[in-house]
Coordinates of C-alpha atoms in Angstrom, one line a residue:
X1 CA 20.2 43.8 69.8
X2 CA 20.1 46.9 68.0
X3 CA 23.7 47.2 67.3
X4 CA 23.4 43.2 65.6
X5 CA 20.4 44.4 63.4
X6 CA 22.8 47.3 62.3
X7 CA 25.8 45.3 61.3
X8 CA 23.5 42.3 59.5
X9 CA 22.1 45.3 57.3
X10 CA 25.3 46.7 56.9
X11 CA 26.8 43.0 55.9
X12 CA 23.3 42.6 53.7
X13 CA 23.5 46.3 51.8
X14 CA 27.8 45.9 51.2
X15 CA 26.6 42.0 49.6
X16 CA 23.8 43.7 47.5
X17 CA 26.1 46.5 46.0
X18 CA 28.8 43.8 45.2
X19 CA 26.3 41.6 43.4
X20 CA 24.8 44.8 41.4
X21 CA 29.2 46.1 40.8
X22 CA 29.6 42.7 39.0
X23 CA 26.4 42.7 37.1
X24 CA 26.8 46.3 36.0
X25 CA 30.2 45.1 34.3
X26 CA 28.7 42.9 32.0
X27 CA 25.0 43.3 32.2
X28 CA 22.9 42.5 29.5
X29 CA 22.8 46.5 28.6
X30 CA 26.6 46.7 28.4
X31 CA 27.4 43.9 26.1
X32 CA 28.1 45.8 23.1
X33 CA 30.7 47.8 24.7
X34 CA 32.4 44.2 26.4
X35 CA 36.3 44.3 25.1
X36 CA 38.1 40.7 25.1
X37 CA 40.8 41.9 27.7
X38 CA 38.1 42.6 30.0
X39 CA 37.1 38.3 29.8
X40 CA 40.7 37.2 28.2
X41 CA 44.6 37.4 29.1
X42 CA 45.2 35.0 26.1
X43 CA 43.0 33.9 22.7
X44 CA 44.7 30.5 21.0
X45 CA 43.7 28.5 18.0
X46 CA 44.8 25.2 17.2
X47 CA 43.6 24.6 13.6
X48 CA 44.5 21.4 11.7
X49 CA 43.2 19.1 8.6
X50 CA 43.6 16.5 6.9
X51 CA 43.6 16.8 2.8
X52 CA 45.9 13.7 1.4
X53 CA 44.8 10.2 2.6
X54 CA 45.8 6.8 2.1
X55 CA 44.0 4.6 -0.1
X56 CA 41.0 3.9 1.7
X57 CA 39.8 7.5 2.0
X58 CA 38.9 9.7 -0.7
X59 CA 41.3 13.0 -1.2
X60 CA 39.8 16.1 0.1
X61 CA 41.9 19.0 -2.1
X62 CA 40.0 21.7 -0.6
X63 CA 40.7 21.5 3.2
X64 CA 43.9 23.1 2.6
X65 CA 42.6 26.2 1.5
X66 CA 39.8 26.1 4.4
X67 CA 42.4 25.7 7.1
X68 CA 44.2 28.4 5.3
X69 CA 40.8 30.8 5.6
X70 CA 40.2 29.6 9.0
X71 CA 43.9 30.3 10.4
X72 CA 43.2 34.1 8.5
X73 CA 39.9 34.5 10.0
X74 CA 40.8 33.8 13.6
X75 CA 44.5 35.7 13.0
X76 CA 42.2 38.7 12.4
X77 CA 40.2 38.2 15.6
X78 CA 43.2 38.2 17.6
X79 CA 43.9 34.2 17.9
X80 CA 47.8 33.4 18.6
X81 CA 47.5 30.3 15.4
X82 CA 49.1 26.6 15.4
X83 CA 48.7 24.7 11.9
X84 CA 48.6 21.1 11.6
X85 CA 48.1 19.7 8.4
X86 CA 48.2 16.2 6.6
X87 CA 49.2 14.2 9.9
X88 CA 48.9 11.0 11.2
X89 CA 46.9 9.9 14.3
X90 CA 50.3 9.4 15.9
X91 CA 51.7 13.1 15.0
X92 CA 48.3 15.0 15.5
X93 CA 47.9 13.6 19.2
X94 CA 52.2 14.6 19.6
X95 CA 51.2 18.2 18.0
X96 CA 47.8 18.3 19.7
X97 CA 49.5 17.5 23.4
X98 CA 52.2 20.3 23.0
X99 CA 50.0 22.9 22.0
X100 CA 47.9 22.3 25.2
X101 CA 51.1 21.9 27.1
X102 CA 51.9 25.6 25.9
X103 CA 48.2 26.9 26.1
X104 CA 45.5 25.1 28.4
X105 CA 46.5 26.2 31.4
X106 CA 45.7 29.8 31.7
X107 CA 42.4 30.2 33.0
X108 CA 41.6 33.4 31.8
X109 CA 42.6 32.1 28.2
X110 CA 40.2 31.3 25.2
X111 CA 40.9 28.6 23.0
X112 CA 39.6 27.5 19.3
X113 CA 40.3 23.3 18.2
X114 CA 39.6 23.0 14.7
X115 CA 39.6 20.1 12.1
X116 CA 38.8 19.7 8.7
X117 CA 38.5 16.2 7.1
X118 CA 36.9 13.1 7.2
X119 CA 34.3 11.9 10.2
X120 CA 33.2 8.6 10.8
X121 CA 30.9 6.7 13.2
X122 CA 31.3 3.2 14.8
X123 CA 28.7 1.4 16.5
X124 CA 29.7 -0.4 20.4
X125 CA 27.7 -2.1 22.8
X126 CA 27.3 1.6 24.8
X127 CA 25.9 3.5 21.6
X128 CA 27.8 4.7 18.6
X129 CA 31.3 6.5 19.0
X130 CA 32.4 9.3 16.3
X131 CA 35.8 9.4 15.3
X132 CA 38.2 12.1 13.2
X133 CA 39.9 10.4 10.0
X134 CA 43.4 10.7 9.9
X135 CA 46.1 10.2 7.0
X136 CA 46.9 6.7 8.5
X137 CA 43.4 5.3 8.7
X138 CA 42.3 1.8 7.3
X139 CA 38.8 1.2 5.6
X140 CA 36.4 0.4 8.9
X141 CA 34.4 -2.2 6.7
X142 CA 37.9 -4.1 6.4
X143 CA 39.3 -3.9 9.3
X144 CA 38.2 -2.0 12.5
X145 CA 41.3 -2.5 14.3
X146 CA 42.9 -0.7 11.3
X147 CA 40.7 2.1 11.4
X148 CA 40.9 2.6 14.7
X149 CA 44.8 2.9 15.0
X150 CA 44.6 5.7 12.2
X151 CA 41.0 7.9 14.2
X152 CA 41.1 9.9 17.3
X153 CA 37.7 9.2 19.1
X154 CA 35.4 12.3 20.1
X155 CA 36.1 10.5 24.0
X156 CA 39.5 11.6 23.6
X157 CA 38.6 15.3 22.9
X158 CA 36.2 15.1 26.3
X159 CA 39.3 14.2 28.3
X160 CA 41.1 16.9 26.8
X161 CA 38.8 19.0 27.5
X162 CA 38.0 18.4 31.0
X163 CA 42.0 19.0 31.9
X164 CA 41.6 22.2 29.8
X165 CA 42.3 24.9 32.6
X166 CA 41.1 27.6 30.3
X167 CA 37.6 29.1 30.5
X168 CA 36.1 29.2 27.3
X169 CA 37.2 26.3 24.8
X170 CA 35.6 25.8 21.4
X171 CA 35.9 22.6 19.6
X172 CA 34.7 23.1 15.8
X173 CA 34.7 19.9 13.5
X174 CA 34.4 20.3 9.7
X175 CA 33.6 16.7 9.6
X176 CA 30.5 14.4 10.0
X177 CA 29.7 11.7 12.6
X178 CA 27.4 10.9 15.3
X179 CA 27.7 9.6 19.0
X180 CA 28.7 13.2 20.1
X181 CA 29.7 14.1 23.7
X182 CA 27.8 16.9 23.9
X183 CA 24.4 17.7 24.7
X184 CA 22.7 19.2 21.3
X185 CA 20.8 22.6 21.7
X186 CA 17.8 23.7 19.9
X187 CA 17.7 27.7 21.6
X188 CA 20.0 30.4 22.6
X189 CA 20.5 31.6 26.6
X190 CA 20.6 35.2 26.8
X191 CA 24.0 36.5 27.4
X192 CA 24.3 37.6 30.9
X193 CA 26.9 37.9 33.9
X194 CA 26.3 34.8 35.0
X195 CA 27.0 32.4 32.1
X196 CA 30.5 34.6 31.0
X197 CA 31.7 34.0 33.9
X198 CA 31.2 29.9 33.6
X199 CA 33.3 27.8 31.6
X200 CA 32.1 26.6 28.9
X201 CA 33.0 23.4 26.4
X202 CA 31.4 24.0 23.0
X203 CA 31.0 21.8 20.3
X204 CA 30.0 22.1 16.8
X205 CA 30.0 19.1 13.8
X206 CA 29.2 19.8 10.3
X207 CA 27.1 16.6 9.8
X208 CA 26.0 13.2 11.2
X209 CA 26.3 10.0 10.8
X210 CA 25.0 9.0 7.6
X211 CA 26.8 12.0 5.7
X212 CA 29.5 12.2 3.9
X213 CA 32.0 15.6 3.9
X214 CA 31.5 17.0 0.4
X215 CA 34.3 17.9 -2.0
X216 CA 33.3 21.6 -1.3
X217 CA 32.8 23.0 2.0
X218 CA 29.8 25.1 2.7
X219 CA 30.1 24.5 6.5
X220 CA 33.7 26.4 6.4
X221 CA 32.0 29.1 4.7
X222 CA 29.7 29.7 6.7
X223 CA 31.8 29.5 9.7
X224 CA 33.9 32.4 9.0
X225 CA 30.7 34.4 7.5
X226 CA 28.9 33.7 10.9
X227 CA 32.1 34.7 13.3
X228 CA 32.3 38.1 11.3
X229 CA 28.9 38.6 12.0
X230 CA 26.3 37.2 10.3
X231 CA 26.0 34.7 13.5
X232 CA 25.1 37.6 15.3
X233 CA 21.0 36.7 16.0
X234 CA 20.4 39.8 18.8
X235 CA 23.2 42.0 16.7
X236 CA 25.1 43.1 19.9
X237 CA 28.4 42.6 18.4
X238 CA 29.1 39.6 20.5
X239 CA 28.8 36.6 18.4
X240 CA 28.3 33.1 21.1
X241 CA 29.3 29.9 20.1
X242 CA 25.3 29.0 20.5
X243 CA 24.1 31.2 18.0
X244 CA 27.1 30.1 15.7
X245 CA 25.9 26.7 16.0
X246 CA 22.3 27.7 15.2
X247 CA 23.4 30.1 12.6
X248 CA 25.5 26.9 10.8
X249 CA 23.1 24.5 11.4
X250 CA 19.9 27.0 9.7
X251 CA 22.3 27.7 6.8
X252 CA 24.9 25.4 6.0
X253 CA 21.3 22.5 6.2
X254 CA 19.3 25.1 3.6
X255 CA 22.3 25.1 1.4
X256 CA 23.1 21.5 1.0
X257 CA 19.2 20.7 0.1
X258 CA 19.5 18.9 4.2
X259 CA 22.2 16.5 3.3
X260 CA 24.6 18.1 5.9
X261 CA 23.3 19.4 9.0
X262 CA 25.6 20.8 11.6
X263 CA 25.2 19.7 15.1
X264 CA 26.1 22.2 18.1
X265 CA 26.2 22.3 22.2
X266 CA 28.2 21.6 25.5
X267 CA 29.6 18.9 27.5
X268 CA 27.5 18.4 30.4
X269 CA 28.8 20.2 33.6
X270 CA 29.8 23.5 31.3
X271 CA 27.1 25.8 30.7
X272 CA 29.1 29.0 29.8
X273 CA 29.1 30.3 26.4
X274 CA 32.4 31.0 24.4
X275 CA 32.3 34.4 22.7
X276 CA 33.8 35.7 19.6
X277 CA 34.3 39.7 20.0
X278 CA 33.4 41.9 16.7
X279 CA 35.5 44.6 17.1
X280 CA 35.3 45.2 13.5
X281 CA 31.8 46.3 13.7
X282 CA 32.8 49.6 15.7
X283 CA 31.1 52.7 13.8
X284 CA 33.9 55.4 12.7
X285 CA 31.8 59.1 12.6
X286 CA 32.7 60.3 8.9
X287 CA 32.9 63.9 7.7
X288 CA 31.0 65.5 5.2
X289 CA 32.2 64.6 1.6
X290 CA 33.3 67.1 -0.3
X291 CA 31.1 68.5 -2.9
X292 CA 33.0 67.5 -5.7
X293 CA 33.7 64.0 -4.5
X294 CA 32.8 61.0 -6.9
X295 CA 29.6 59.6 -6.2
X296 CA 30.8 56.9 -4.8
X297 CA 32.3 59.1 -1.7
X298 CA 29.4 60.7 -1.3
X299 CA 27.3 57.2 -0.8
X300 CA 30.0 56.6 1.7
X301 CA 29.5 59.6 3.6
X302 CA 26.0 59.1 4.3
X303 CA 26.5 55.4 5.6
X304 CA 29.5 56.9 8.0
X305 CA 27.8 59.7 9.5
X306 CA 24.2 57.7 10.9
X307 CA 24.7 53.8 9.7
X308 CA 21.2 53.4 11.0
X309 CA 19.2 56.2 9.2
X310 CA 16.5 55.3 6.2
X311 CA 19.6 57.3 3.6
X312 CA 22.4 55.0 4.8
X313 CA 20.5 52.2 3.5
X314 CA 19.6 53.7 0.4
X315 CA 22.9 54.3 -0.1
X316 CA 24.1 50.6 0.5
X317 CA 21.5 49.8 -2.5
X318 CA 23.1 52.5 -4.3
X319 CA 26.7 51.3 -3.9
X320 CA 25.6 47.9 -5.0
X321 CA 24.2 48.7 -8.2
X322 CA 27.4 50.5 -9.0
X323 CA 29.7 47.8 -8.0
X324 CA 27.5 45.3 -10.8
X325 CA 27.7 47.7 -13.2
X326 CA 31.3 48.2 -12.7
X327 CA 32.3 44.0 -12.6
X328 CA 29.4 43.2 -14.7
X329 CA 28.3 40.6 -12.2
X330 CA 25.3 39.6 -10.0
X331 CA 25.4 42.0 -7.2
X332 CA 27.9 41.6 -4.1
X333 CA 25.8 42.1 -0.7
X334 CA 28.4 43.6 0.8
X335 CA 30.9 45.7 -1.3
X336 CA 34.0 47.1 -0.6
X337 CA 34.2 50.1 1.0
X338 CA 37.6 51.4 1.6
X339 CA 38.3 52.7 5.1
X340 CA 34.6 51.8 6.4
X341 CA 33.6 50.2 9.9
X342 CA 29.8 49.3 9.1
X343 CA 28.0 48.6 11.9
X344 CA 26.3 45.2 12.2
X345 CA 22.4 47.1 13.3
X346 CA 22.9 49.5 10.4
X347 CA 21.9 47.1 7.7
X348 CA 20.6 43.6 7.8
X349 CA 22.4 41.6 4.7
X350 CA 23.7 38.1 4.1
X351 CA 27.6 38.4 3.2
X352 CA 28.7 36.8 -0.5
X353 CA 32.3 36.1 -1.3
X354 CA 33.1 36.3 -5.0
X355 CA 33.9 33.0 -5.8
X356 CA 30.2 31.8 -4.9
X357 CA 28.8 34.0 -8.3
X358 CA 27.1 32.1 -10.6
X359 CA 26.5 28.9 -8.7
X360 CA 23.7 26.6 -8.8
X361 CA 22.7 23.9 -6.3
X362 CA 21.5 20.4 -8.1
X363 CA 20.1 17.4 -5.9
X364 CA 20.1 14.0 -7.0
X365 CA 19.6 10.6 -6.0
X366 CA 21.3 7.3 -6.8
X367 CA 22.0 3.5 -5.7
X368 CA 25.4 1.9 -5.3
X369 CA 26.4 -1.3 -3.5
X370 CA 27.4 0.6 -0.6
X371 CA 23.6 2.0 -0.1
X372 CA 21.3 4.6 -1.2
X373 CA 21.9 8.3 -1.7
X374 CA 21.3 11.8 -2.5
X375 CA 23.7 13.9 -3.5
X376 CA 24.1 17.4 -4.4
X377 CA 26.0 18.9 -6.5
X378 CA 27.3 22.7 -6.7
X379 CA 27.8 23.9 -10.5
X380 CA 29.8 27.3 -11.6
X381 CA 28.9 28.4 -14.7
X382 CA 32.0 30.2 -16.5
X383 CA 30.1 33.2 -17.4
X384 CA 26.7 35.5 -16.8
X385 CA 25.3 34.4 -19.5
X386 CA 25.9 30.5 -19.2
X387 CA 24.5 31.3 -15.4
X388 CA 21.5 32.1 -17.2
X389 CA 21.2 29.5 -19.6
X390 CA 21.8 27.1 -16.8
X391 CA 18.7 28.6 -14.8
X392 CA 16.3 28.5 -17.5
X393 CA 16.9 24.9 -17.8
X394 CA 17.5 23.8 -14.2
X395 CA 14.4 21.4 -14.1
X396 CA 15.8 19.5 -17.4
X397 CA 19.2 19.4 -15.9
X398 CA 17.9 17.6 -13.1
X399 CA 16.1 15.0 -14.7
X400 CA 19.0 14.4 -16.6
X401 CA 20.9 14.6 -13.8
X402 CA 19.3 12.2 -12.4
X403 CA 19.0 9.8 -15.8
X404 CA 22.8 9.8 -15.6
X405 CA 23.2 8.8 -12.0
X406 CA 21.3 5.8 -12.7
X407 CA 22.8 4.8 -16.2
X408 CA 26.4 4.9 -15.0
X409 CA 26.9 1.4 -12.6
X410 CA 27.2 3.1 -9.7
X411 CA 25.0 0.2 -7.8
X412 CA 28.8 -2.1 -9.1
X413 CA 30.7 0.1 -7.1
X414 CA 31.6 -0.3 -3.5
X415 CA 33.9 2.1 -2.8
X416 CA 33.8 5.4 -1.7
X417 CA 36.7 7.3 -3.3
X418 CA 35.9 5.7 -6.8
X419 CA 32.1 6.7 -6.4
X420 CA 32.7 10.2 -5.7
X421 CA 34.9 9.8 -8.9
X422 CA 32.1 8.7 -10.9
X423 CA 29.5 11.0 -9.3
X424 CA 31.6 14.2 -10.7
X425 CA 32.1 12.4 -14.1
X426 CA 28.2 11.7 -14.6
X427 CA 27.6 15.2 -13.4
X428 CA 29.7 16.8 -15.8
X429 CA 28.7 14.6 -18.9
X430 CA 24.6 16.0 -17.6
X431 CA 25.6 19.7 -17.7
X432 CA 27.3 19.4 -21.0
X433 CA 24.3 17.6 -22.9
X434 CA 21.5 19.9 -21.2
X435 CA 23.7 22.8 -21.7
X436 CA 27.2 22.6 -23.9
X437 CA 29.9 24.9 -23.1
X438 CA 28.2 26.5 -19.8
X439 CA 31.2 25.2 -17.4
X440 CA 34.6 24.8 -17.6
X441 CA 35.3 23.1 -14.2
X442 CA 33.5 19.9 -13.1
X443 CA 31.1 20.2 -10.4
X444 CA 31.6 19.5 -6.7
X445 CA 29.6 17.4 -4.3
X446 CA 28.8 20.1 -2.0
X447 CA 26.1 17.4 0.0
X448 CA 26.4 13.6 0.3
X449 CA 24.0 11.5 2.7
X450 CA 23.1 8.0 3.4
X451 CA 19.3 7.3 2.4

């Protein structure tokens, strides 16, 4: 009897230490310091959009240059990258199938699907179903069967991803429709031992049903701002696809006055979390600058050698003024700073590319034959000064804005494409009369939703 209690406690104390081996690996304490080849063999990325449609679907001009920025962001993170652009349904499935013939079947692999374009939702007697807009797509309202044999249904990307051998698979949609096959979340699970080693099938939408994908995107924007770090709620460097989708769904929703609000979670059956890696946020001890440095140096010093003291932030501010004074702009949050890691818990600070200076957000609402709307509009004013001009008269220009709207027929149209036409034409003919010579580019519809 005594030699059977021995041997269960021996069996009980080896089972214990195991348990407390694997949880020491990746414990909550440790996540910082996790490295991708410790939960990855293989990182993939197949991105693809659709900019150039056929009649019955307005052109989208900018998805190129997001699938461009997307393909750049995730090169940088280590993805392996396959591009698929301006296809039809027939040739993305064909694409779609031999990049998971290549990829899917590692299970220690982690994979990114991506699409850019139009999203649409039909209603069956189960529910609604949403669908991706391909090249080759008729106009549902004139024929379904048309539409159909031109839209890959989100059902398909569920069987897809159930014969996905990999372990963490992230399907991102800049594209708006409802009828999702994943459960939405509202919270974040705290990243443990446990849920890394589940798989995981994560989606994320940039908008529902009854919106429309603007001209603009602010949802590809924020994508890449949130996978660099910005995502990163608990800052410890491990950015999950649930606090993306939170992160996207807070700020891409503020920016678009609510007329596009991202949708995020995981196929039942999958409660892992994929995980984007920061590397980039790895703190590089500086030396001292010498004395006779530029001032600039200097400020760089003190952020390299303690990124978390009282100084270091003092001299971020610094650094900032200097970089408006030099460009003459409104400040950058995060400037360039040649040959510095910054560490994400050094300095809390929303990330602003260059091209978003001088833009102002105008909502609207109209009527058209197709339904009610509101709309919203991004403007870029050519200049600093037209910037302010335009702010000091923001509440006339959307009165007039609105005046426009509803002077210029759009309850005769019923058609999409030729009502985003009209939209941009009002909106630049209400900028020009409130204030003339302010812009030299029309605006873009940077929200569009179904009253």
């Amino acid at each position: 009897m005594m030699l059977k209690y021995l041997l269960f406690s021996t069996i009980l104390l080896i089972s214990f230490n195991s348990q407390a081996t694997d949880r020491a690996l990746l414990s909550p304490d440790r996540v910082n310091k996790i490295s991708a080849g410790e939960l990855f063999t293989d990182s993939v990325a197949f991105v693809s959009g659709v900019s150039e449609y056929n009649d019955n679907w307005a052109d989208l001009p900018g998805v190129e240059r997001d699938i461009d920025a997307v393909v750049s962001l995730l090169y940088s993170k280590g993805f392996k990258i396959e591009k698929s652009l301006n296809n039809t349904k027939r040739e993305f499935e064909n694409n779609f199938d031999t990049f998971l013939r290549r990829y899917a079947y590692n299970d220690r692999g982690r994979i990114v699907i991506y699409f850019a374009g139009h999203g649409h939702t039909l209603k069956a007697n189960s529910g609604k179903e949403g669908y991706i807009v391909f090249k080759d797509a008729g106009n549902p309202k004139i024929s379904k069967e048309k539409f159909i044999s031109g839209s890959v249904p989100m059902s398909f990307f569920a069987e897809k991803a159930k014969e996905i051998k990999a372990n963490q698979v992230l399907f991102a949609f800049d594209s708006c429709f409802s009828g999702s096959v994943f459960s939405t979340m509202r919270s974040i699970p705290e990243l443990i031992i446990e849920i890394l080693n589940k798989p995981v099938r994560q989606f994320i939408s940039s908008g529902t049903e009854n919106q429309l994908v603007p001209d603009d995107s602010v949802f590809r924007r924020r994508f890449i701002d949130g996978v660099n770090g910005s995502a990163d709620s608990n800052q410890d460097r491990v950015i999950t696809g649930s606090e993306l989708g939170q992160y996207l769904q807070s700020k891409v929703s503020a920016y678009t006055e609510g007329t596009q609000t991202p949708a995020f979670g995981k196929m039942a059956g999958y409660e892992g979390e994929f995980v984007f890696i920061n590397k980039d946020f790895d703190v590089r001890e500086g030396e001292e600058a010498d004395p006779h440095s530029s001032e600039k140096e200097k400020l760089i010093a003190i952020i390299k050698k303690n990124p978390y003291s009282p100084n270091a932030t003092k001299a971020l501010i610094r650094l900032r003024e200097i970089y408006e004074s030099l460009q003459n702009n409104p400040p950058v949050m995060q400037p360039e700073r040649k040959n510095l890691k910054m560490s994400a818990k050094s300095v809390k600070r929303t990330k602003t590319s260059s091209d978003e200076n001088f833009n102002m957000i105008i909502p609207a609402s109209f009527s058209s034959m197709i339904g009610d709307y509101k709309v919203v509009f991004k403007i870029k004013a050519k200049d600093k000064q037209s910037f302010k001009k335009l702010n000091e008269r923001k509440y006339m220009l959307k009165s007039v804005m609105s005046r426009r709207l509803n002077e210029s027929n759009l309850q005769l149209i019923d058609n999409v494409v030729r009502m985003r036409e009209r939209l941009r034409e009002s909106s630049t003919e209400a900028v020009e009369w409130v204030c003339p010579g302010c812009i030299d580019q029309k605006p873009v519809i940077a929200g569009l939703m179904g009253l």
